[in-house]
Short mmCIF file of N, CA and C in Angstrom, two decimals:
data_model
loop_
_atom_site.label_atom_id
_atom_site.label_comp_id
_atom_site.label_asym_id
_atom_site.label_seq_id
_atom_site.Cartn_x
_atom_site.Cartn_y
_atom_site.Cartn_z
N UNK T 1 -66.35 -3.86 101.96
CA UNK T 1 -67.62 -4.49 102.34
C UNK T 1 -68.74 -3.49 102.12
N UNK T 2 -69.67 -3.85 101.25
CA UNK T 2 -70.75 -2.92 100.97
C UNK T 2 -71.93 -3.17 101.89
N UNK T 3 -72.61 -2.08 102.22
CA UNK T 3 -73.81 -2.17 103.05
C UNK T 3 -74.97 -1.65 102.22
N UNK T 4 -76.03 -2.44 102.13
CA UNK T 4 -77.18 -2.09 101.29
C UNK T 4 -78.41 -1.95 102.17
N UNK T 5 -79.11 -0.83 102.00
CA UNK T 5 -80.34 -0.62 102.77
C UNK T 5 -81.53 -1.18 102.01
N UNK T 6 -82.34 -1.98 102.70
CA UNK T 6 -83.53 -2.57 102.10
C UNK T 6 -84.70 -2.44 103.08
N UNK T 7 -85.83 -1.99 102.55
CA UNK T 7 -87.05 -1.92 103.37
C UNK T 7 -87.74 -3.27 103.33
N UNK T 8 -88.16 -3.76 104.49
CA UNK T 8 -88.82 -5.06 104.57
C UNK T 8 -90.10 -4.93 105.38
N UNK T 9 -91.02 -5.85 105.13
CA UNK T 9 -92.27 -5.88 105.89
C UNK T 9 -92.33 -7.20 106.65
N UNK T 10 -92.77 -7.14 107.90
CA UNK T 10 -92.98 -8.39 108.64
C UNK T 10 -94.23 -9.04 108.07
N UNK T 11 -94.29 -10.37 108.10
CA UNK T 11 -95.45 -11.07 107.55
C UNK T 11 -95.97 -12.11 108.53
N UNK T 12 -97.26 -12.36 108.44
CA UNK T 12 -97.90 -13.32 109.34
C UNK T 12 -98.50 -14.49 108.58
N UNK T 13 -98.50 -14.40 107.23
CA UNK T 13 -99.03 -15.50 106.42
C UNK T 13 -97.89 -16.42 106.03
N UNK T 14 -98.12 -17.73 106.15
CA UNK T 14 -97.09 -18.70 105.83
C UNK T 14 -97.64 -19.75 104.85
N UNK T 15 -96.77 -20.64 104.42
CA UNK T 15 -97.20 -21.71 103.53
C UNK T 15 -96.95 -21.38 102.06
N UNK T 16 -97.16 -22.39 101.21
CA UNK T 16 -96.86 -22.24 99.78
C UNK T 16 -97.75 -21.20 99.11
N UNK T 17 -99.03 -21.20 99.48
CA UNK T 17 -99.96 -20.24 98.87
C UNK T 17 -99.55 -18.81 99.15
N UNK T 18 -99.20 -18.53 100.41
CA UNK T 18 -98.77 -17.18 100.79
C UNK T 18 -97.47 -16.81 100.06
N UNK T 19 -96.54 -17.77 99.97
CA UNK T 19 -95.26 -17.51 99.30
C UNK T 19 -95.49 -17.21 97.83
N UNK T 20 -96.42 -17.94 97.18
CA UNK T 20 -96.71 -17.69 95.77
C UNK T 20 -97.28 -16.28 95.57
N UNK T 21 -98.17 -15.87 96.48
CA UNK T 21 -98.76 -14.53 96.38
C UNK T 21 -97.68 -13.45 96.51
N UNK T 22 -96.74 -13.68 97.45
CA UNK T 22 -95.65 -12.72 97.65
C UNK T 22 -94.81 -12.62 96.38
N UNK T 23 -94.48 -13.77 95.78
CA UNK T 23 -93.64 -13.76 94.58
C UNK T 23 -94.36 -13.16 93.38
N UNK T 24 -95.70 -13.31 93.33
CA UNK T 24 -96.47 -12.70 92.24
C UNK T 24 -96.35 -11.18 92.28
N UNK T 25 -96.15 -10.63 93.48
CA UNK T 25 -96.00 -9.17 93.65
C UNK T 25 -94.54 -8.73 93.48
N UNK T 26 -93.71 -9.61 92.89
CA UNK T 26 -92.27 -9.32 92.68
C UNK T 26 -91.53 -9.10 94.00
N UNK T 27 -91.98 -9.83 95.02
CA UNK T 27 -91.32 -9.77 96.32
C UNK T 27 -90.83 -11.17 96.70
N UNK T 28 -90.02 -11.22 97.76
CA UNK T 28 -89.41 -12.50 98.15
C UNK T 28 -89.69 -12.75 99.64
N UNK T 29 -90.20 -13.95 99.99
CA UNK T 29 -90.35 -14.28 101.41
C UNK T 29 -88.99 -14.59 102.01
N UNK T 30 -88.81 -14.21 103.27
CA UNK T 30 -87.54 -14.48 103.94
C UNK T 30 -87.72 -14.64 105.43
N UNK T 31 -86.64 -15.12 106.07
CA UNK T 31 -86.65 -15.28 107.53
C UNK T 31 -85.39 -14.65 108.08
N UNK T 32 -85.54 -13.88 109.15
CA UNK T 32 -84.40 -13.27 109.86
C UNK T 32 -84.28 -13.97 111.21
N UNK T 33 -83.07 -14.51 111.49
CA UNK T 33 -82.90 -15.22 112.76
C UNK T 33 -81.52 -14.93 113.33
N UNK T 34 -81.35 -15.30 114.61
CA UNK T 34 -80.04 -15.15 115.25
C UNK T 34 -80.15 -14.47 116.59
N UNK T 35 -79.04 -14.54 117.36
CA UNK T 35 -78.94 -13.91 118.69
C UNK T 35 -80.00 -14.43 119.64
N UNK T 36 -80.46 -15.68 119.43
CA UNK T 36 -81.41 -16.28 120.36
C UNK T 36 -82.82 -15.73 120.27
N UNK T 37 -83.07 -14.84 119.30
CA UNK T 37 -84.42 -14.27 119.18
C UNK T 37 -85.28 -15.17 118.30
N UNK T 38 -86.59 -15.03 118.43
CA UNK T 38 -87.50 -15.81 117.60
C UNK T 38 -87.32 -15.41 116.14
N UNK T 39 -87.40 -16.39 115.21
CA UNK T 39 -87.30 -16.04 113.79
C UNK T 39 -88.37 -15.03 113.40
N UNK T 40 -87.97 -14.06 112.58
CA UNK T 40 -88.90 -13.03 112.12
C UNK T 40 -89.14 -13.25 110.63
N UNK T 41 -90.39 -13.47 110.25
CA UNK T 41 -90.73 -13.73 108.85
C UNK T 41 -90.94 -12.39 108.14
N UNK T 42 -90.28 -12.26 106.99
CA UNK T 42 -90.27 -10.99 106.28
C UNK T 42 -90.71 -11.13 104.83
N UNK T 43 -91.12 -10.01 104.25
CA UNK T 43 -91.33 -9.88 102.82
C UNK T 43 -90.35 -8.82 102.34
N UNK T 44 -89.54 -9.18 101.32
CA UNK T 44 -88.50 -8.26 100.84
C UNK T 44 -88.71 -7.93 99.37
N UNK T 45 -88.31 -6.72 98.94
CA UNK T 45 -88.47 -6.34 97.53
C UNK T 45 -87.53 -7.17 96.64
N UNK T 46 -88.10 -7.86 95.66
CA UNK T 46 -87.34 -8.81 94.84
C UNK T 46 -86.16 -8.20 94.10
N UNK T 47 -86.39 -7.09 93.38
CA UNK T 47 -85.34 -6.52 92.55
C UNK T 47 -84.18 -6.00 93.39
N UNK T 48 -84.50 -5.28 94.45
CA UNK T 48 -83.45 -4.72 95.33
C UNK T 48 -82.64 -5.84 95.98
N UNK T 49 -83.33 -6.90 96.40
CA UNK T 49 -82.64 -8.03 97.03
C UNK T 49 -81.73 -8.74 96.02
N UNK T 50 -82.22 -8.92 94.80
CA UNK T 50 -81.44 -9.57 93.75
C UNK T 50 -80.15 -8.78 93.49
N UNK T 51 -80.25 -7.47 93.41
CA UNK T 51 -79.06 -6.63 93.18
C UNK T 51 -78.09 -6.74 94.36
N UNK T 52 -78.63 -6.73 95.58
CA UNK T 52 -77.78 -6.81 96.77
C UNK T 52 -77.02 -8.12 96.82
N UNK T 53 -77.68 -9.22 96.43
CA UNK T 53 -77.07 -10.55 96.55
C UNK T 53 -76.00 -10.82 95.50
N UNK T 54 -75.81 -9.87 94.58
CA UNK T 54 -74.71 -10.02 93.62
C UNK T 54 -73.36 -9.87 94.31
N UNK T 55 -73.36 -9.23 95.47
CA UNK T 55 -72.14 -9.10 96.27
C UNK T 55 -72.11 -10.22 97.30
N UNK T 56 -71.06 -11.07 97.28
CA UNK T 56 -71.00 -12.15 98.28
C UNK T 56 -70.98 -11.59 99.71
N UNK T 57 -71.71 -12.22 100.61
CA UNK T 57 -71.74 -11.83 102.02
C UNK T 57 -72.08 -10.36 102.22
N UNK T 58 -72.96 -9.85 101.38
CA UNK T 58 -73.36 -8.44 101.49
C UNK T 58 -73.97 -8.17 102.87
N UNK T 59 -73.70 -7.00 103.42
CA UNK T 59 -74.30 -6.60 104.69
C UNK T 59 -75.58 -5.83 104.37
N UNK T 60 -76.70 -6.35 104.86
CA UNK T 60 -77.99 -5.74 104.55
C UNK T 60 -78.52 -5.00 105.78
N UNK T 61 -78.76 -3.70 105.59
CA UNK T 61 -79.37 -2.89 106.65
C UNK T 61 -80.88 -2.91 106.42
N UNK T 62 -81.58 -3.65 107.26
CA UNK T 62 -83.02 -3.83 107.09
C UNK T 62 -83.81 -2.76 107.83
N UNK T 63 -84.72 -2.14 107.12
CA UNK T 63 -85.69 -1.23 107.74
C UNK T 63 -87.00 -2.01 107.76
N UNK T 64 -87.37 -2.52 108.94
CA UNK T 64 -88.54 -3.41 109.04
C UNK T 64 -89.76 -2.61 109.48
N UNK T 65 -90.74 -2.55 108.58
CA UNK T 65 -92.01 -1.84 108.84
C UNK T 65 -91.81 -0.38 109.20
N UNK T 66 -90.66 0.18 108.83
CA UNK T 66 -90.39 1.58 109.15
C UNK T 66 -90.18 1.84 110.63
N UNK T 67 -90.04 0.75 111.43
CA UNK T 67 -89.93 0.91 112.89
C UNK T 67 -88.60 0.39 113.43
N UNK T 68 -88.13 -0.74 112.87
CA UNK T 68 -86.95 -1.42 113.41
C UNK T 68 -85.84 -1.47 112.38
N UNK T 69 -84.62 -1.21 112.81
CA UNK T 69 -83.47 -1.33 111.92
C UNK T 69 -82.56 -2.44 112.43
N UNK T 70 -82.24 -3.38 111.54
CA UNK T 70 -81.38 -4.51 111.89
C UNK T 70 -80.33 -4.71 110.80
N UNK T 71 -79.19 -5.28 111.20
CA UNK T 71 -78.16 -5.66 110.24
C UNK T 71 -78.22 -7.16 110.04
N UNK T 72 -78.04 -7.61 108.80
CA UNK T 72 -78.09 -9.04 108.52
C UNK T 72 -77.17 -9.40 107.36
N UNK T 73 -76.76 -10.68 107.32
CA UNK T 73 -76.03 -11.20 106.17
C UNK T 73 -76.80 -12.40 105.63
N UNK T 74 -76.79 -12.63 104.31
CA UNK T 74 -77.51 -13.77 103.76
C UNK T 74 -76.83 -15.08 104.13
N UNK T 75 -77.60 -16.06 104.57
CA UNK T 75 -77.04 -17.37 104.93
C UNK T 75 -77.48 -18.46 103.96
N UNK T 76 -78.67 -18.33 103.41
CA UNK T 76 -79.16 -19.34 102.47
C UNK T 76 -80.10 -18.66 101.48
N UNK T 77 -79.86 -18.92 100.20
CA UNK T 77 -80.70 -18.32 99.16
C UNK T 77 -81.24 -19.43 98.27
N UNK T 78 -82.56 -19.49 98.13
CA UNK T 78 -83.17 -20.49 97.25
C UNK T 78 -83.63 -19.80 95.98
N UNK T 79 -83.24 -20.39 94.84
CA UNK T 79 -83.63 -19.84 93.54
C UNK T 79 -84.42 -20.89 92.77
N UNK T 80 -85.27 -20.43 91.86
CA UNK T 80 -85.96 -21.34 90.96
C UNK T 80 -84.91 -22.01 90.07
N UNK T 81 -84.87 -23.36 90.03
CA UNK T 81 -83.80 -24.05 89.29
C UNK T 81 -83.82 -23.77 87.80
N UNK T 82 -84.96 -23.39 87.23
CA UNK T 82 -85.03 -23.16 85.79
C UNK T 82 -84.94 -21.67 85.46
N UNK T 83 -85.79 -20.87 86.10
CA UNK T 83 -85.84 -19.45 85.75
C UNK T 83 -84.84 -18.61 86.54
N UNK T 84 -84.37 -19.14 87.67
CA UNK T 84 -83.32 -18.43 88.41
C UNK T 84 -83.80 -17.33 89.34
N UNK T 85 -85.12 -17.07 89.40
CA UNK T 85 -85.59 -15.99 90.28
C UNK T 85 -85.53 -16.43 91.74
N UNK T 86 -85.49 -15.46 92.64
CA UNK T 86 -85.38 -15.75 94.07
C UNK T 86 -86.69 -16.32 94.60
N UNK T 87 -86.58 -17.41 95.36
CA UNK T 87 -87.77 -18.03 95.95
C UNK T 87 -87.86 -17.77 97.45
N UNK T 88 -86.70 -17.74 98.11
CA UNK T 88 -86.69 -17.56 99.57
C UNK T 88 -85.28 -17.20 100.01
N UNK T 89 -85.17 -16.43 101.08
CA UNK T 89 -83.84 -16.10 101.60
C UNK T 89 -83.85 -16.19 103.13
N UNK T 90 -82.78 -16.79 103.67
CA UNK T 90 -82.56 -16.80 105.12
C UNK T 90 -81.51 -15.76 105.44
N UNK T 91 -81.81 -14.90 106.39
CA UNK T 91 -80.87 -13.85 106.80
C UNK T 91 -80.46 -14.05 108.25
N UNK T 92 -79.17 -13.85 108.50
CA UNK T 92 -78.67 -13.98 109.88
C UNK T 92 -78.45 -12.60 110.48
N UNK T 93 -79.04 -12.41 111.63
CA UNK T 93 -78.92 -11.16 112.37
C UNK T 93 -77.48 -10.99 112.85
N UNK T 94 -76.88 -9.82 112.63
CA UNK T 94 -75.52 -9.55 113.12
C UNK T 94 -75.49 -8.19 113.80
N UNK T 95 -74.46 -7.99 114.62
CA UNK T 95 -74.25 -6.71 115.31
C UNK T 95 -72.88 -6.16 114.91
N UNK T 96 -72.77 -4.86 114.88
CA UNK T 96 -71.47 -4.25 114.60
C UNK T 96 -70.47 -4.69 115.68
N UNK T 97 -69.27 -5.06 115.25
CA UNK T 97 -68.25 -5.52 116.19
C UNK T 97 -68.27 -7.01 116.45
N UNK T 98 -69.33 -7.68 116.01
CA UNK T 98 -69.46 -9.12 116.21
C UNK T 98 -68.65 -9.88 115.15
N UNK T 99 -68.04 -11.01 115.56
CA UNK T 99 -67.31 -11.86 114.62
C UNK T 99 -68.25 -12.93 114.08
N UNK T 100 -68.23 -13.10 112.75
CA UNK T 100 -69.08 -14.11 112.12
C UNK T 100 -68.20 -15.03 111.26
N UNK T 101 -68.68 -16.24 111.03
CA UNK T 101 -67.99 -17.18 110.14
C UNK T 101 -68.73 -17.22 108.81
N UNK T 102 -67.99 -16.94 107.74
CA UNK T 102 -68.58 -16.90 106.40
C UNK T 102 -67.62 -17.57 105.42
N UNK T 103 -68.09 -17.78 104.20
CA UNK T 103 -67.22 -18.28 103.14
C UNK T 103 -67.04 -17.18 102.11
N UNK T 104 -65.76 -16.91 101.74
CA UNK T 104 -65.51 -15.87 100.75
C UNK T 104 -64.93 -16.51 99.49
N UNK T 105 -65.31 -15.99 98.30
CA UNK T 105 -64.84 -16.57 97.05
C UNK T 105 -63.32 -16.47 96.92
N UNK T 106 -62.74 -17.46 96.23
CA UNK T 106 -61.30 -17.49 95.96
C UNK T 106 -61.09 -17.17 94.48
N UNK T 107 -60.42 -16.05 94.17
CA UNK T 107 -60.10 -15.68 92.80
C UNK T 107 -58.62 -15.95 92.55
N UNK T 108 -58.28 -16.23 91.30
CA UNK T 108 -56.88 -16.48 90.97
C UNK T 108 -56.39 -15.48 89.94
N UNK T 109 -55.08 -15.25 89.95
CA UNK T 109 -54.47 -14.39 88.94
C UNK T 109 -53.14 -15.02 88.54
N UNK T 110 -52.67 -14.69 87.32
CA UNK T 110 -51.41 -15.23 86.83
C UNK T 110 -51.61 -16.46 85.97
N UNK T 111 -50.50 -16.91 85.35
CA UNK T 111 -50.52 -18.05 84.44
C UNK T 111 -49.74 -19.21 85.05
N UNK T 112 -50.25 -20.42 84.86
CA UNK T 112 -49.52 -21.62 85.28
C UNK T 112 -48.27 -21.77 84.42
N UNK T 113 -47.33 -22.58 84.89
CA UNK T 113 -46.14 -22.89 84.09
C UNK T 113 -46.60 -23.53 82.78
N UNK T 114 -45.84 -23.31 81.67
CA UNK T 114 -46.23 -23.88 80.38
C UNK T 114 -46.37 -25.40 80.47
N UNK T 115 -47.26 -25.96 79.64
CA UNK T 115 -47.42 -27.41 79.62
C UNK T 115 -48.88 -27.85 79.60
N UNK T 116 -49.79 -26.88 79.56
CA UNK T 116 -51.21 -27.23 79.46
C UNK T 116 -51.81 -27.88 80.69
N UNK T 117 -51.18 -27.66 81.87
CA UNK T 117 -51.72 -28.23 83.10
C UNK T 117 -53.03 -27.55 83.48
N UNK T 118 -53.77 -28.20 84.36
CA UNK T 118 -55.09 -27.69 84.75
C UNK T 118 -55.09 -27.27 86.21
N UNK T 119 -55.78 -26.15 86.49
CA UNK T 119 -55.91 -25.67 87.87
C UNK T 119 -57.25 -26.13 88.42
N UNK T 120 -57.22 -26.86 89.53
CA UNK T 120 -58.45 -27.34 90.16
C UNK T 120 -58.72 -26.53 91.42
N UNK T 121 -59.95 -26.01 91.52
CA UNK T 121 -60.38 -25.32 92.74
C UNK T 121 -60.95 -26.37 93.68
N UNK T 122 -60.15 -26.81 94.66
CA UNK T 122 -60.63 -27.80 95.63
C UNK T 122 -61.67 -27.12 96.53
N UNK T 123 -61.39 -25.88 96.93
CA UNK T 123 -62.36 -25.05 97.66
C UNK T 123 -62.67 -23.83 96.80
N UNK T 124 -63.94 -23.69 96.39
CA UNK T 124 -64.32 -22.50 95.63
C UNK T 124 -64.46 -21.29 96.54
N UNK T 125 -64.73 -21.57 97.82
CA UNK T 125 -64.88 -20.49 98.80
C UNK T 125 -64.08 -20.87 100.05
N UNK T 126 -63.50 -19.87 100.68
CA UNK T 126 -62.64 -20.09 101.84
C UNK T 126 -63.38 -19.70 103.12
N UNK T 127 -63.57 -20.64 104.06
CA UNK T 127 -64.23 -20.30 105.33
C UNK T 127 -63.31 -19.40 106.18
N UNK T 128 -63.84 -18.26 106.61
CA UNK T 128 -63.06 -17.33 107.43
C UNK T 128 -63.93 -16.76 108.54
N UNK T 129 -63.26 -16.18 109.53
CA UNK T 129 -63.94 -15.42 110.58
C UNK T 129 -63.58 -13.96 110.38
N UNK T 130 -64.59 -13.10 110.44
CA UNK T 130 -64.35 -11.67 110.25
C UNK T 130 -65.40 -10.87 111.01
N UNK T 131 -65.09 -9.61 111.24
CA UNK T 131 -66.05 -8.72 111.90
C UNK T 131 -67.22 -8.50 110.93
N UNK T 132 -68.43 -8.54 111.45
CA UNK T 132 -69.63 -8.56 110.61
C UNK T 132 -69.70 -7.42 109.61
N UNK T 133 -69.16 -6.25 109.95
CA UNK T 133 -69.24 -5.12 109.03
C UNK T 133 -67.98 -4.97 108.18
N UNK T 134 -67.04 -5.93 108.31
CA UNK T 134 -65.81 -5.87 107.51
C UNK T 134 -65.48 -7.23 106.90
N UNK T 135 -66.49 -7.85 106.30
CA UNK T 135 -66.27 -9.15 105.66
C UNK T 135 -65.66 -8.90 104.28
N UNK T 136 -64.51 -9.51 103.99
CA UNK T 136 -63.91 -9.31 102.66
C UNK T 136 -64.82 -9.88 101.57
N UNK T 137 -64.85 -9.23 100.41
CA UNK T 137 -65.69 -9.74 99.32
C UNK T 137 -65.08 -10.98 98.69
N UNK T 138 -63.73 -11.08 98.69
CA UNK T 138 -63.05 -12.23 98.09
C UNK T 138 -61.58 -12.18 98.48
N UNK T 139 -60.85 -13.27 98.19
CA UNK T 139 -59.39 -13.26 98.30
C UNK T 139 -58.83 -13.61 96.92
N UNK T 140 -57.68 -13.05 96.59
CA UNK T 140 -57.04 -13.31 95.30
C UNK T 140 -55.72 -14.03 95.54
N UNK T 141 -55.51 -15.12 94.81
CA UNK T 141 -54.32 -15.95 94.96
C UNK T 141 -53.56 -15.96 93.64
N UNK T 142 -52.25 -15.73 93.69
CA UNK T 142 -51.43 -15.82 92.49
C UNK T 142 -51.05 -17.28 92.23
N UNK T 143 -51.27 -17.72 90.98
CA UNK T 143 -50.86 -19.08 90.58
C UNK T 143 -49.73 -19.01 89.55
N UNK T 144 -49.12 -17.83 89.45
CA UNK T 144 -48.07 -17.59 88.47
C UNK T 144 -46.96 -18.64 88.57
N UNK T 145 -46.73 -19.35 87.45
CA UNK T 145 -45.60 -20.28 87.36
C UNK T 145 -45.77 -21.60 88.09
N UNK T 146 -46.93 -21.86 88.68
CA UNK T 146 -47.10 -23.13 89.40
C UNK T 146 -47.08 -24.30 88.42
N UNK T 147 -46.43 -25.38 88.83
CA UNK T 147 -46.30 -26.56 87.97
C UNK T 147 -47.18 -27.70 88.47
N UNK T 148 -47.29 -28.74 87.66
CA UNK T 148 -48.10 -29.91 88.01
C UNK T 148 -47.69 -30.45 89.37
N UNK T 149 -48.67 -30.77 90.19
CA UNK T 149 -48.40 -31.30 91.52
C UNK T 149 -48.37 -30.23 92.60
N UNK T 150 -48.29 -28.97 92.19
CA UNK T 150 -48.25 -27.87 93.18
C UNK T 150 -49.63 -27.67 93.81
N UNK T 151 -49.62 -27.29 95.08
CA UNK T 151 -50.88 -27.02 95.78
C UNK T 151 -50.77 -25.67 96.50
N UNK T 152 -51.91 -25.02 96.66
CA UNK T 152 -51.99 -23.82 97.50
C UNK T 152 -52.82 -24.19 98.71
N UNK T 153 -52.22 -24.08 99.89
CA UNK T 153 -52.93 -24.42 101.12
C UNK T 153 -53.59 -23.17 101.71
N UNK T 154 -54.54 -23.40 102.59
CA UNK T 154 -55.24 -22.27 103.23
C UNK T 154 -54.26 -21.31 103.90
N UNK T 155 -53.23 -21.86 104.57
CA UNK T 155 -52.28 -21.01 105.30
C UNK T 155 -51.41 -20.18 104.37
N UNK T 156 -51.37 -20.55 103.05
CA UNK T 156 -50.56 -19.81 102.09
C UNK T 156 -51.26 -18.53 101.60
N UNK T 157 -52.54 -18.41 101.91
CA UNK T 157 -53.33 -17.28 101.38
C UNK T 157 -53.25 -16.10 102.33
N UNK T 158 -52.91 -14.94 101.77
CA UNK T 158 -52.84 -13.72 102.57
C UNK T 158 -54.25 -13.18 102.78
N UNK T 159 -54.66 -13.08 104.03
CA UNK T 159 -56.00 -12.59 104.35
C UNK T 159 -55.96 -11.11 104.72
N UNK T 160 -57.05 -10.40 104.46
CA UNK T 160 -57.11 -9.00 104.89
C UNK T 160 -56.99 -8.89 106.40
N UNK T 161 -56.53 -7.74 106.87
CA UNK T 161 -56.37 -7.49 108.31
C UNK T 161 -57.71 -7.72 109.02
N UNK T 162 -57.64 -8.41 110.16
CA UNK T 162 -58.84 -8.65 110.96
C UNK T 162 -59.62 -9.89 110.54
N UNK T 163 -59.10 -10.62 109.54
CA UNK T 163 -59.77 -11.84 109.06
C UNK T 163 -58.91 -13.05 109.41
N UNK T 164 -59.54 -14.12 109.92
CA UNK T 164 -58.81 -15.34 110.30
C UNK T 164 -59.41 -16.54 109.58
N UNK T 165 -58.57 -17.55 109.36
CA UNK T 165 -59.05 -18.79 108.74
C UNK T 165 -60.04 -19.49 109.66
N UNK T 166 -61.08 -20.08 109.07
CA UNK T 166 -62.01 -20.92 109.83
C UNK T 166 -61.97 -22.33 109.27
N UNK T 167 -60.77 -22.72 108.79
CA UNK T 167 -60.55 -24.04 108.23
C UNK T 167 -59.13 -24.45 108.61
N UNK T 168 -58.81 -25.73 108.55
CA UNK T 168 -57.46 -26.20 108.89
C UNK T 168 -56.41 -25.48 108.04
N UNK T 169 -55.27 -25.16 108.64
CA UNK T 169 -54.19 -24.47 107.92
C UNK T 169 -53.75 -25.23 106.68
N UNK T 170 -53.72 -26.59 106.78
CA UNK T 170 -53.19 -27.38 105.67
C UNK T 170 -54.28 -27.87 104.71
N UNK T 171 -55.47 -27.27 104.78
CA UNK T 171 -56.53 -27.61 103.82
C UNK T 171 -56.10 -27.15 102.44
N UNK T 172 -56.25 -28.03 101.44
CA UNK T 172 -55.88 -27.68 100.07
C UNK T 172 -56.99 -26.82 99.46
N UNK T 173 -56.60 -25.66 98.94
CA UNK T 173 -57.56 -24.75 98.31
C UNK T 173 -57.49 -24.88 96.79
N UNK T 174 -56.28 -24.91 96.25
CA UNK T 174 -56.05 -25.05 94.80
C UNK T 174 -54.99 -26.11 94.58
N UNK T 175 -55.09 -26.83 93.46
CA UNK T 175 -54.00 -27.72 93.10
C UNK T 175 -53.88 -27.78 91.58
N UNK T 176 -52.64 -28.04 91.12
CA UNK T 176 -52.37 -28.08 89.68
C UNK T 176 -52.30 -29.54 89.25
N UNK T 177 -53.15 -29.90 88.28
CA UNK T 177 -53.19 -31.27 87.78
C UNK T 177 -52.40 -31.37 86.49
N UNK T 178 -51.67 -32.47 86.31
CA UNK T 178 -50.88 -32.68 85.09
C UNK T 178 -51.80 -32.88 83.90
N UNK T 179 -51.44 -32.25 82.79
CA UNK T 179 -52.28 -32.31 81.59
C UNK T 179 -52.44 -33.74 81.08
N UNK T 180 -51.35 -34.55 81.11
CA UNK T 180 -51.44 -35.89 80.54
C UNK T 180 -52.40 -36.78 81.31
N UNK T 181 -52.55 -36.54 82.61
CA UNK T 181 -53.50 -37.34 83.40
C UNK T 181 -54.91 -37.11 82.89
N UNK T 182 -55.21 -35.84 82.56
CA UNK T 182 -56.53 -35.50 82.03
C UNK T 182 -56.72 -36.13 80.66
N UNK T 183 -55.66 -36.05 79.80
CA UNK T 183 -55.75 -36.62 78.45
C UNK T 183 -55.93 -38.14 78.52
N UNK T 184 -55.22 -38.79 79.46
CA UNK T 184 -55.33 -40.24 79.61
C UNK T 184 -56.76 -40.62 80.00
N UNK T 185 -57.33 -39.83 80.91
CA UNK T 185 -58.70 -40.11 81.34
C UNK T 185 -59.66 -39.97 80.16
N UNK T 186 -59.44 -38.94 79.31
CA UNK T 186 -60.31 -38.74 78.15
C UNK T 186 -60.13 -39.91 77.17
N UNK T 187 -58.87 -40.38 77.02
CA UNK T 187 -58.59 -41.50 76.13
C UNK T 187 -59.31 -42.76 76.59
N UNK T 188 -59.30 -42.98 77.91
CA UNK T 188 -59.99 -44.15 78.46
C UNK T 188 -61.48 -44.07 78.20
N UNK T 189 -62.04 -42.85 78.34
CA UNK T 189 -63.47 -42.66 78.08
C UNK T 189 -63.78 -42.98 76.63
N UNK T 190 -62.93 -42.47 75.71
CA UNK T 190 -63.15 -42.69 74.28
C UNK T 190 -63.06 -44.18 73.97
N UNK T 191 -62.08 -44.87 74.56
CA UNK T 191 -61.94 -46.30 74.34
C UNK T 191 -63.18 -47.03 74.84
N UNK T 192 -63.69 -46.62 76.00
CA UNK T 192 -64.88 -47.22 76.58
C UNK T 192 -66.08 -47.05 75.65
N UNK T 193 -66.19 -45.86 75.04
CA UNK T 193 -67.31 -45.59 74.13
C UNK T 193 -67.21 -46.47 72.88
N UNK T 194 -65.93 -46.67 72.37
CA UNK T 194 -65.75 -47.50 71.18
C UNK T 194 -66.17 -48.94 71.47
N UNK T 195 -65.79 -49.43 72.66
CA UNK T 195 -66.15 -50.79 73.06
C UNK T 195 -67.67 -50.92 73.13
N UNK T 196 -68.33 -49.90 73.71
CA UNK T 196 -69.78 -49.93 73.84
C UNK T 196 -70.44 -49.96 72.46
N UNK T 197 -69.87 -49.15 71.52
CA UNK T 197 -70.45 -49.11 70.17
C UNK T 197 -70.28 -50.44 69.47
N UNK T 198 -69.09 -51.07 69.69
CA UNK T 198 -68.81 -52.37 69.05
C UNK T 198 -69.80 -53.40 69.57
#
């Protein structure tokens, strides 16, 4: 779990005009909330924040106005749908030793059994509970040799020490789909297109 230090400034201007001015300065408006305290509106450095957010559930050590130090994790990130730049970020206040619920990416390794079957990610991210300063970056699941119809359930995934599932044990995370079912669906689509053209 990486911890990234970022300097932030508290802000008192709100609304679209203020947000546009902040973004023009290559900064990002954000809100820090949690622990029953009033939301704190912040201005964060755009480039540093963008780099930090490349790590899922990154722990951000905020230096606010050079006076206050807080720990936070990103809860919601808004990006421009076309250009992809950061528009706004919501940060959740956390304390060392506190348990938080987050979603961690599910990575796979290994090859499916021969036959051209397809692996479907039913859950791209796995909800877990972990200590705020020890959130795993991801979990890796072996799909070696799995055949059509096979599923990987949440309870089948080995979690790092100190991490617990925050989803039903029998929730399907991955499943293997038969290749012919996919081909049949494509065939039906092609037939439908031919009928439409006719």
